[in-house]
XYZ file of N, CA and C in Angstrom:
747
model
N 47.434 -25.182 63.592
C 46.831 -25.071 62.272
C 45.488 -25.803 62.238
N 45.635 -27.175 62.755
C 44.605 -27.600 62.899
C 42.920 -26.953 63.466
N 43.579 -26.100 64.444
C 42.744 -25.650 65.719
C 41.556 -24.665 64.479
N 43.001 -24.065 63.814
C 42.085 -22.719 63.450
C 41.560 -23.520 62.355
N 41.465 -24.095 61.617
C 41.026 -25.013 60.258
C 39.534 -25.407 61.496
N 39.576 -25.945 62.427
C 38.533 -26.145 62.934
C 37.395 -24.684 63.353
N 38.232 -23.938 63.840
C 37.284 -22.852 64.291
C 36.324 -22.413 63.107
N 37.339 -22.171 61.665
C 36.376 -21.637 60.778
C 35.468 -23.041 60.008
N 35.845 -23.752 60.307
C 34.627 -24.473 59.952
C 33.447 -24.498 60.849
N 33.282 -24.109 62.262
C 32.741 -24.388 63.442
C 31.653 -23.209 63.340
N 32.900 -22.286 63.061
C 31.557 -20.827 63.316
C 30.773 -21.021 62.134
N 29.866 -19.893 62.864
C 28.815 -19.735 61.430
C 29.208 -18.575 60.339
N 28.952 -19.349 59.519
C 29.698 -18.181 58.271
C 28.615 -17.155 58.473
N 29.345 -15.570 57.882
C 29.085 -14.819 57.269
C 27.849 -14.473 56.502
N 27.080 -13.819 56.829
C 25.856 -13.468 56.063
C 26.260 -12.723 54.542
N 25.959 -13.326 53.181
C 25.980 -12.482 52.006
C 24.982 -11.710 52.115
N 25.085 -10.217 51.625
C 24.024 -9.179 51.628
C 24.053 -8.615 50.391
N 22.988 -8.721 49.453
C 22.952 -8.285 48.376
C 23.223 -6.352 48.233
N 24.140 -6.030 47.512
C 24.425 -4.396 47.420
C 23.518 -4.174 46.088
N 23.023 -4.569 45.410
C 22.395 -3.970 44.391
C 22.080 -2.495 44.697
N 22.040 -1.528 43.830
C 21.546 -0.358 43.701
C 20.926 -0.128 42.766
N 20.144 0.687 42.353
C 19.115 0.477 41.513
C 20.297 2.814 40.876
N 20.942 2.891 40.803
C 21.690 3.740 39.930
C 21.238 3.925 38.785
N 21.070 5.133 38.500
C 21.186 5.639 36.961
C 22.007 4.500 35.734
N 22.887 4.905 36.509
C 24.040 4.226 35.750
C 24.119 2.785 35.671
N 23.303 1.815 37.262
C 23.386 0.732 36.857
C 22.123 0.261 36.251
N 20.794 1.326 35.859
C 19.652 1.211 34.924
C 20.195 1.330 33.699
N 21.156 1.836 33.187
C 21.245 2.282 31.891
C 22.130 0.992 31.285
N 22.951 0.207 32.159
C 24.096 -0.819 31.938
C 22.849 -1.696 31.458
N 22.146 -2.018 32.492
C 21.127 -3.228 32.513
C 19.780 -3.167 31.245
N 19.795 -1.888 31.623
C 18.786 -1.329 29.890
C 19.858 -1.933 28.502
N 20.931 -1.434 28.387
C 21.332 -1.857 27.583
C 21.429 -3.154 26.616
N 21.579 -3.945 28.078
C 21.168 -5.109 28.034
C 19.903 -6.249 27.335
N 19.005 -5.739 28.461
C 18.184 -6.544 28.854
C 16.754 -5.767 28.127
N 16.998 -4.641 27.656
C 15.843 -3.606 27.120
C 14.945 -3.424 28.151
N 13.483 -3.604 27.340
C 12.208 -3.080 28.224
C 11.988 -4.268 29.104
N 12.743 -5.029 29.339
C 12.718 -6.405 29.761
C 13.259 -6.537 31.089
N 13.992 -5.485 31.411
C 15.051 -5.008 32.450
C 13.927 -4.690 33.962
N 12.670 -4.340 34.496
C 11.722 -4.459 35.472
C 11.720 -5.980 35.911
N 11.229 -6.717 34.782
C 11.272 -8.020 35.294
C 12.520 -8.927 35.620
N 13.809 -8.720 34.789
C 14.709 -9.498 35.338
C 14.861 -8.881 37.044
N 14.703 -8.155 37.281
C 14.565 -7.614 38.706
C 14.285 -8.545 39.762
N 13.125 -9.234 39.329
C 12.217 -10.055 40.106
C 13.131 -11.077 40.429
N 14.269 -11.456 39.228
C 15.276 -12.340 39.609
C 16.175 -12.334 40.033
N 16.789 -11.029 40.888
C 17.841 -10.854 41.362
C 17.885 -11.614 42.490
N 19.387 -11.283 43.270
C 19.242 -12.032 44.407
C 18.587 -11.222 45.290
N 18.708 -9.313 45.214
C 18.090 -8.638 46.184
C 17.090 -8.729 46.143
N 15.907 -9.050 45.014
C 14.977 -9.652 45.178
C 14.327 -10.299 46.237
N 15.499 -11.828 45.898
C 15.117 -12.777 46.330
C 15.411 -12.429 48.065
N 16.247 -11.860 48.627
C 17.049 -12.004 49.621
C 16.057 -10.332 50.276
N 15.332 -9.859 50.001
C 14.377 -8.641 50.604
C 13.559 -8.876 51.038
N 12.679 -8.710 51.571
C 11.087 -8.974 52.125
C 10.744 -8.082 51.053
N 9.131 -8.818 50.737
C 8.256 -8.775 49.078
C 8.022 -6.847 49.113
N 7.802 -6.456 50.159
C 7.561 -5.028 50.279
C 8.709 -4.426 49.945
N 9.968 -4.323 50.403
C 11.227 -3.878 50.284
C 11.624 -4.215 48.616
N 11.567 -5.342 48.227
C 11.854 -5.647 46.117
C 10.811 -4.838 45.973
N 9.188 -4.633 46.132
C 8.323 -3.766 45.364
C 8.852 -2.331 45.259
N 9.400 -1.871 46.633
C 9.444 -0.457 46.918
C 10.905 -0.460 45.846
N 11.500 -1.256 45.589
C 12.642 -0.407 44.513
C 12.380 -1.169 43.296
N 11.930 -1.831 42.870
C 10.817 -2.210 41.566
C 10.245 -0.737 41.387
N 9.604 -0.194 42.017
C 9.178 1.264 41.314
C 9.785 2.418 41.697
N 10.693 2.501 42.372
C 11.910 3.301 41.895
C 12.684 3.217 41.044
N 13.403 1.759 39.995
C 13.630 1.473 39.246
C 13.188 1.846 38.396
N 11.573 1.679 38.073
C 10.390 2.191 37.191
C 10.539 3.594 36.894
N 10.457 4.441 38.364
C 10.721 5.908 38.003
C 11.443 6.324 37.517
N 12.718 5.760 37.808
C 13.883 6.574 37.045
C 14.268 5.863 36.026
N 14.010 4.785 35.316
C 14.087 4.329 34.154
C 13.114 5.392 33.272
N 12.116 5.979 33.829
C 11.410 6.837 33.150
C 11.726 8.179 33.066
N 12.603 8.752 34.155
C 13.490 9.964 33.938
C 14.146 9.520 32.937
N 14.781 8.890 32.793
C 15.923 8.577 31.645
C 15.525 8.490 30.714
N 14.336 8.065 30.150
C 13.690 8.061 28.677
C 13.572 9.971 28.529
N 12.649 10.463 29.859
C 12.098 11.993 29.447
C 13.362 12.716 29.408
N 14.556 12.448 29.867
C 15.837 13.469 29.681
C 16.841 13.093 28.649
N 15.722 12.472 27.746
C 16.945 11.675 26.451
C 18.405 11.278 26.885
N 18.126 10.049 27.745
C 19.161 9.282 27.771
C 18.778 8.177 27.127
N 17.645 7.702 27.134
C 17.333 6.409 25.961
C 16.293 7.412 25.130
N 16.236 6.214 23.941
C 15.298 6.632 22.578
C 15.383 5.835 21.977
N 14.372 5.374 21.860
C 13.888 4.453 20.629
C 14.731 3.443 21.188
N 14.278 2.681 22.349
C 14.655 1.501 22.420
C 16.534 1.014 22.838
N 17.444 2.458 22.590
C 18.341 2.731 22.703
C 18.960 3.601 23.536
N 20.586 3.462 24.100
C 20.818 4.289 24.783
C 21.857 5.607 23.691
N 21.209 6.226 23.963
C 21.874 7.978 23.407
C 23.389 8.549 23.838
N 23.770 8.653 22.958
C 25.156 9.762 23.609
C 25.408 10.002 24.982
N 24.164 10.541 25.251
C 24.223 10.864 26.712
C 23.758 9.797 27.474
N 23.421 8.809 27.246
C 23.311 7.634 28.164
C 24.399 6.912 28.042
N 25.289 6.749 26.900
C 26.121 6.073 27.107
C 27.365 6.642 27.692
N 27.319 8.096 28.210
C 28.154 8.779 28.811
C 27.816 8.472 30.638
N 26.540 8.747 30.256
C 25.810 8.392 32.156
C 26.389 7.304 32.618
N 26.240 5.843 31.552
C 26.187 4.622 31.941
C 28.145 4.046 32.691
N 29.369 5.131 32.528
C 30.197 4.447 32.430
C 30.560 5.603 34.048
N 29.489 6.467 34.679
C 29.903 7.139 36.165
C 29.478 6.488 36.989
N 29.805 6.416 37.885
C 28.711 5.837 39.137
C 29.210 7.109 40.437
N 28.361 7.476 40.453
C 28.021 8.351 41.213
C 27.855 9.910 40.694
N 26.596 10.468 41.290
C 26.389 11.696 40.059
C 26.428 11.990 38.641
N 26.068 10.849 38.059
C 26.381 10.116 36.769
C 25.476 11.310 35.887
N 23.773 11.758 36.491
C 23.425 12.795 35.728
C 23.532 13.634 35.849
N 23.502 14.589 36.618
C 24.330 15.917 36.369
C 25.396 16.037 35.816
N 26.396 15.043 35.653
C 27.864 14.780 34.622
C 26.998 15.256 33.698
N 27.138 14.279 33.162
C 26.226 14.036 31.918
C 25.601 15.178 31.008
N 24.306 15.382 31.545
C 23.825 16.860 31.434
C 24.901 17.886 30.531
N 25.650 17.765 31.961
C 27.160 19.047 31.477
C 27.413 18.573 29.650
N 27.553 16.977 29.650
C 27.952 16.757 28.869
C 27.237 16.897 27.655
N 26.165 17.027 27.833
C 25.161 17.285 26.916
C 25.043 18.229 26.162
N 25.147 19.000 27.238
C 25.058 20.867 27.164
C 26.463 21.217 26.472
N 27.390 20.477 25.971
C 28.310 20.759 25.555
C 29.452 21.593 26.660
N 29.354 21.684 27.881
C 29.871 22.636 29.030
C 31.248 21.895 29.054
N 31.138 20.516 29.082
C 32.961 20.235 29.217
C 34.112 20.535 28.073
N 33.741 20.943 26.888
C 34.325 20.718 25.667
C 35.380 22.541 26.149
N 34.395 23.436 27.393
C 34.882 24.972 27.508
C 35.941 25.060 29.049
N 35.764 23.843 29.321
C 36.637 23.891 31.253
C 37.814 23.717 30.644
N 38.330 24.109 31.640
C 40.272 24.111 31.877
C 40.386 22.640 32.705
N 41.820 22.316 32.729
C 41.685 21.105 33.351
C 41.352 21.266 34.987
N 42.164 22.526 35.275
C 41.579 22.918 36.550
C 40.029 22.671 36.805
N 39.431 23.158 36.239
C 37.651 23.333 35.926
C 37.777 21.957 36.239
N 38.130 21.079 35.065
C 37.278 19.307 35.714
C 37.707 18.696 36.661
N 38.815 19.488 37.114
C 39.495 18.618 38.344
C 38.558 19.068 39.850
N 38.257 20.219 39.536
C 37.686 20.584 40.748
C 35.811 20.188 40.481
N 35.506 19.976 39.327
C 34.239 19.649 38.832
C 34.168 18.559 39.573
N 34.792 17.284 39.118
C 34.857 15.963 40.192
C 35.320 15.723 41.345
N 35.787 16.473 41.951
C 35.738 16.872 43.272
C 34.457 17.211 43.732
N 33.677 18.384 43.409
C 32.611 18.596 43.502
C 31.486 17.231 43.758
N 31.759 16.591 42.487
C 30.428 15.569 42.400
C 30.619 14.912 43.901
N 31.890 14.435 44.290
C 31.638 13.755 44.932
C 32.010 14.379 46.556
N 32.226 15.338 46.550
C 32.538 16.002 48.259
C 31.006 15.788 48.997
N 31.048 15.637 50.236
C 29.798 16.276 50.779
C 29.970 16.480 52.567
N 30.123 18.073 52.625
C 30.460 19.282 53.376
C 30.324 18.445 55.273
N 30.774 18.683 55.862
C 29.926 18.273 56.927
C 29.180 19.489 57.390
N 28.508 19.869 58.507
C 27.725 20.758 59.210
C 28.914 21.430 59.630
N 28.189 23.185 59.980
C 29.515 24.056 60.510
C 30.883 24.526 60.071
N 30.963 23.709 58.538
C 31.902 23.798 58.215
C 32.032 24.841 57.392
N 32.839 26.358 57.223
C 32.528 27.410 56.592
C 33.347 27.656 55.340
N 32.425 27.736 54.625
C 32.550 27.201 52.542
C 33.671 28.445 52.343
N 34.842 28.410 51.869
C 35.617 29.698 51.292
C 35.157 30.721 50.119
N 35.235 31.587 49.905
C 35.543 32.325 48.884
C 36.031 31.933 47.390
N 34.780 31.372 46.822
C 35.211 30.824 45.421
C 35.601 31.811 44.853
N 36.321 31.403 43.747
C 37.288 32.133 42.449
C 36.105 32.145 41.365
N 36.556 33.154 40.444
C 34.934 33.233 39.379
C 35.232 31.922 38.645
N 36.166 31.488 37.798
C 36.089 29.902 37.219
C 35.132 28.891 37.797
N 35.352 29.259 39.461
C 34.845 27.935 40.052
C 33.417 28.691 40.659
N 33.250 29.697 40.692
C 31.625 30.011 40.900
C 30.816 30.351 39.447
N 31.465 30.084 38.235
C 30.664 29.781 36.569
C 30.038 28.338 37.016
N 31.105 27.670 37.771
C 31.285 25.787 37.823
C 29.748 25.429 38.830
N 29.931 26.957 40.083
C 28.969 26.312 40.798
C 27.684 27.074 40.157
N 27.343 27.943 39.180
C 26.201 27.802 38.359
C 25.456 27.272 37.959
N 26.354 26.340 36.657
C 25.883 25.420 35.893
C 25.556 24.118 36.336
N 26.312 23.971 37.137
C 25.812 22.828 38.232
C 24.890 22.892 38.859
N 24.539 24.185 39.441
C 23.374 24.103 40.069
C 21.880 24.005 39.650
N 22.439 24.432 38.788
C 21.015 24.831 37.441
C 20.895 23.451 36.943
N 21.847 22.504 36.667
C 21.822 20.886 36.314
C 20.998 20.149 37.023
N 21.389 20.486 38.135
C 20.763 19.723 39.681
C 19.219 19.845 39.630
N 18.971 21.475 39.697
C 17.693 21.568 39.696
C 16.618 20.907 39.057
N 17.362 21.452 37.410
C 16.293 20.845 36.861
C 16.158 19.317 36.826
N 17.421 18.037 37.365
C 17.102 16.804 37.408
C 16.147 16.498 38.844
N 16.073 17.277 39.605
C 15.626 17.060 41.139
C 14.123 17.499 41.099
N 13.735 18.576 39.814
C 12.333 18.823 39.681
C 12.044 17.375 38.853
N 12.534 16.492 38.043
C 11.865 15.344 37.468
C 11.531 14.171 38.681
N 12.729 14.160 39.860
C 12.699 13.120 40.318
C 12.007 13.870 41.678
N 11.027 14.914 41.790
C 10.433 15.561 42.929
C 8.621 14.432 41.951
N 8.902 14.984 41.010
C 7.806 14.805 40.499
C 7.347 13.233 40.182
N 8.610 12.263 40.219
C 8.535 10.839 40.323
C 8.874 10.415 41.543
N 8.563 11.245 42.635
C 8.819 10.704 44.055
C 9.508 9.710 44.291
N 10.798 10.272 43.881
C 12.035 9.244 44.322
C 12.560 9.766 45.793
N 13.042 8.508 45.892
C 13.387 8.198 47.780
C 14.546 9.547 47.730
N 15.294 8.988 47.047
C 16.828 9.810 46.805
C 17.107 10.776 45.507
N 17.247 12.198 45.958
C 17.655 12.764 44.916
C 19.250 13.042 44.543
N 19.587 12.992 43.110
C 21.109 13.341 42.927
C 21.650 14.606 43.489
N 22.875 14.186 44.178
C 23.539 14.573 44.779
C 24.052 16.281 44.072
N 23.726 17.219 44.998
C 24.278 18.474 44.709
C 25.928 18.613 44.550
N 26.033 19.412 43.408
C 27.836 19.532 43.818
C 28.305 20.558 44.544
N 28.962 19.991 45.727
C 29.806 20.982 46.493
C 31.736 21.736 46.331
N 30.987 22.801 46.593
C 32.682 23.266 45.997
C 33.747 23.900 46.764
N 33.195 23.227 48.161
C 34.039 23.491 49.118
C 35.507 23.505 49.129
N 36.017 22.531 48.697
C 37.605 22.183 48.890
C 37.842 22.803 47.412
N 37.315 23.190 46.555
C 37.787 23.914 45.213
C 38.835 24.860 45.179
N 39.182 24.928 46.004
C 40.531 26.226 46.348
C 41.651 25.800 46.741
N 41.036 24.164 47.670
C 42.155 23.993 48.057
C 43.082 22.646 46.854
N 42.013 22.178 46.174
C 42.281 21.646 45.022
C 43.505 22.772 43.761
N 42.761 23.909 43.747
C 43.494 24.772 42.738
C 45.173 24.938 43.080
N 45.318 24.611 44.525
C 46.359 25.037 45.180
C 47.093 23.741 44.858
N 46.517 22.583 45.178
C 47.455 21.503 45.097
C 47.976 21.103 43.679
N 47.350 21.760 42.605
C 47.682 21.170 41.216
C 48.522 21.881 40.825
N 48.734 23.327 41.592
C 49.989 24.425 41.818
C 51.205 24.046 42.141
N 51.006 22.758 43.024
C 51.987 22.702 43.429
C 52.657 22.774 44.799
N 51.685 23.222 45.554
C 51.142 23.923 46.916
C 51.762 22.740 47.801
N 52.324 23.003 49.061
C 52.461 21.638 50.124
C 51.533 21.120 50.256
N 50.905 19.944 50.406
C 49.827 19.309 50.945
C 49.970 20.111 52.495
N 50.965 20.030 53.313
C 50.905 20.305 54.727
C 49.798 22.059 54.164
N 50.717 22.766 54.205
C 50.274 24.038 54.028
C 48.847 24.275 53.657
N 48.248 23.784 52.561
C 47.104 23.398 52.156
C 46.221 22.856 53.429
N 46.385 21.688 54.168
C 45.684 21.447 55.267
C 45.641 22.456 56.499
N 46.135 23.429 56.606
C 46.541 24.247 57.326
C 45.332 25.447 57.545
N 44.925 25.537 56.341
C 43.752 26.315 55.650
C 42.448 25.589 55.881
N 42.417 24.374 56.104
C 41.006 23.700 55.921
C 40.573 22.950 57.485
N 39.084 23.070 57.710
C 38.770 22.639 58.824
C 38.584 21.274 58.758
N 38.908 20.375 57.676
C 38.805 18.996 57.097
C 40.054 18.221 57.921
N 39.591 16.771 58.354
C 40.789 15.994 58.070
C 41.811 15.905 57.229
N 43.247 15.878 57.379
C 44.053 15.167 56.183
C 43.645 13.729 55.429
N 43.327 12.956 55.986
C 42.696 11.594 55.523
C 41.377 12.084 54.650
N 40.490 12.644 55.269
C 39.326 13.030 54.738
C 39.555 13.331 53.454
N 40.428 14.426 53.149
C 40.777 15.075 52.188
C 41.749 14.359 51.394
N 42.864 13.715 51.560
C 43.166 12.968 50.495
C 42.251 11.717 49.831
N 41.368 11.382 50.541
C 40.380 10.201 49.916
C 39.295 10.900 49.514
N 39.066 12.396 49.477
C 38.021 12.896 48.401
C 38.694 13.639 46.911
N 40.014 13.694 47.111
C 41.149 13.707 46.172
C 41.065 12.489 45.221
N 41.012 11.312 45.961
C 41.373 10.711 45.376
C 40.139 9.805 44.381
N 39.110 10.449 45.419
C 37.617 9.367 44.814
C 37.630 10.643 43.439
N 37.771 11.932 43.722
C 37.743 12.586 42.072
C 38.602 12.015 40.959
N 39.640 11.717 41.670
C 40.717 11.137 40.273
C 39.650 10.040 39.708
N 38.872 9.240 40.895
C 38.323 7.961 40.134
C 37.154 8.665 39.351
N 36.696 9.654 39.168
C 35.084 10.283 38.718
C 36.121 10.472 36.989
N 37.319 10.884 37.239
C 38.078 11.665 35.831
C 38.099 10.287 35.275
N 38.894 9.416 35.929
C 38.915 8.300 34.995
C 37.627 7.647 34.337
N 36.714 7.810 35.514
C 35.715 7.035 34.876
C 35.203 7.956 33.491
N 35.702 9.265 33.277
C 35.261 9.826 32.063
C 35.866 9.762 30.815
N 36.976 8.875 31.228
C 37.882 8.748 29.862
C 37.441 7.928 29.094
N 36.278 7.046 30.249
C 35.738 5.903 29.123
C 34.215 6.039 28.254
N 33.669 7.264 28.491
C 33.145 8.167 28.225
C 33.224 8.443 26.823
N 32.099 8.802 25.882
C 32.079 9.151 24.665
C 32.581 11.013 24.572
N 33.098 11.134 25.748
C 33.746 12.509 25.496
C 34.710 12.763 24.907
N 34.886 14.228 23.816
C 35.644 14.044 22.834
C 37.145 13.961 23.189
N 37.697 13.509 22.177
C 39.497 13.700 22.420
C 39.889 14.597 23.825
N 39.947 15.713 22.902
C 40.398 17.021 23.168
C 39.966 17.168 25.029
N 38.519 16.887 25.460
C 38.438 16.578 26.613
C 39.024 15.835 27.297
N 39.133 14.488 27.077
C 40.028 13.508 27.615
C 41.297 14.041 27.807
N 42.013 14.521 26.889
C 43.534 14.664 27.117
C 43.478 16.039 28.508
N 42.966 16.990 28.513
C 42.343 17.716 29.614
C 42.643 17.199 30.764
N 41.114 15.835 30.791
C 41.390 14.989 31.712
C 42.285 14.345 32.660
N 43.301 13.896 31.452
C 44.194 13.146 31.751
C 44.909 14.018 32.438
N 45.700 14.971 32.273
C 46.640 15.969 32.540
C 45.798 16.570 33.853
N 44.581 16.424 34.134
C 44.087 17.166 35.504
C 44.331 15.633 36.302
N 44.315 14.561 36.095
C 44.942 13.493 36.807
C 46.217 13.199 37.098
N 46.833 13.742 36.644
C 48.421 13.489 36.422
C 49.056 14.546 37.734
N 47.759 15.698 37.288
C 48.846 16.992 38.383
C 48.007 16.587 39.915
N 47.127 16.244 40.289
C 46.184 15.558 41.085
C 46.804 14.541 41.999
N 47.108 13.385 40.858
C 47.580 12.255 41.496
C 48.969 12.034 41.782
N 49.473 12.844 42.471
C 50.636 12.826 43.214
C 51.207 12.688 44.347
N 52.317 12.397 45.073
C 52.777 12.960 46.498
C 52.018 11.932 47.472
N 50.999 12.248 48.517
C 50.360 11.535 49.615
C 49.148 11.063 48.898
N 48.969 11.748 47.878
C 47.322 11.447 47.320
C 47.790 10.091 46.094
N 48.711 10.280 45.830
C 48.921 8.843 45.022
C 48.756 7.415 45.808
N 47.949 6.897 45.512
C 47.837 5.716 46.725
C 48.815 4.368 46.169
N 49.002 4.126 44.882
C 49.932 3.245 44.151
C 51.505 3.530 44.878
N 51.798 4.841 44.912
C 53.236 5.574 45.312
C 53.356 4.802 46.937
N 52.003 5.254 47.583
C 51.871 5.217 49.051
C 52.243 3.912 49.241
N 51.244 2.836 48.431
C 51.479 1.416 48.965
C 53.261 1.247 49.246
N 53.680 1.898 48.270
C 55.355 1.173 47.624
C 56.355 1.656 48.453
N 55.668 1.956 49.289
C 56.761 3.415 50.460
C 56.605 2.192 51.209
N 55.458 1.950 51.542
C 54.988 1.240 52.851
C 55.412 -0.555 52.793
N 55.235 -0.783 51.567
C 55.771 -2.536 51.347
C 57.516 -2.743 51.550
């Protein structure tokens, strides 16, 4: 006991590395906050502090830019965040194109199927070679409006020369999603897909986290309960990771 009480005092600790991201979503938290005031607390972060002066400038005005998308796509106004910012502010990841949808009034018309495979979408991304199935018309309306979302946020942030544009939604596994909320074997289902099993239950499961994160969402009732019920048929079987732990302890 001793020995090892010595080793970790001996070595050298661990480098902290600041993760800050400069997100939609974590501009809109910090706007909330901090208002027009929110550039300069920047200067005080630790990634700041912990970057070389070129590296804090270069996302100091990416920050800038897309704090300024967000004013021109009415997510703030007047000093405030909007409906739709306070819908952006509670996703992290693909937070505007959600959004958007949400704007556009498009979620108030999906089936729960529709949002289950919607957040799937946000967050899949395809590898190379891999050959996309035969969408169903529900889910090629889905890859429409999405796409048309995308565009027009990717022409603002072409035009504010951002490093990174939001993420396209892919609707690759959308079939094989429709199948599992059926009821479908997971085995059988993998059987069909050129994907890992692992792969695929942890992009299962990062959608359940995109649904939840919408419950906290100024989206209406009637959506939520949707929601909920596309989580419920979702989060089951191998893809339940709560179930999984309790098998395994």
């Amino acid at each position: 006991a001793f020995q090892e009480l010595e080793s970790i005092f001996s070595k050298q600790p661990e480098l902290i590395m600041s993760r800050f991201n400069c997100s939609y979503a974590t501009i809109l938290n910090l706007y909330e906050t901090y208002g027009e005031e929110l550039l300069n607390i920047h200067a005080l972060s630790f990634y700041y502090y912990q970057a070389k002066a070129e590296s804090g400038a270069r996302q100091l005005e990416q920050m800038a830019a897309r704090l300024k998308i967000l004013k021109q796509l009415g997510y703030i106004y007047d000093y405030c965040l909007t409906e739709k910012g306070q819908f952006a502010k509670k996703i992290h990841g693909n937070e505007l194109p959600l959004a958007e949808l949400f704007g556009y009034g498009v979620l108030e018309d999906l089936s729960l199927d529709q949002l289950g495979v919607l957040a799937l979408a946000a967050v899949f991304s395809p590898r190379a070679n891999i050959n996309k199935p035969e969408l169903p018309k529900n889910v090629r309306y889905l890859e429409t409006i999405t796409t048309q979302a995308v565009r027009g946020i990717h022409r603002y942030e072409k035009k504010m020369g951002l490093n990174h544009f939001s993420k396209p939604f892919c609707y690759d596994l959308s079939v094989s999603l429709l199948l599992w909320v059926k009821k479908e074997p997971f085995s059988k289902i993998i059987e069909q897909l050129q994907i890992d099993e692992g792969e695929v239950i942890r992009y299962y499961r990062m959608s359940i986290q995109v649904l939840r994160e919408m419950l906290e969402t100024p989206a209406s009732n009637q959506v939520k309960e949707k929601i909920r019920q596309a989580i419920y048929l979702i989060n089951r079987d191998v893809i339940d990771a709560e179930a999984q732990l309790k098998k395994t302890a």
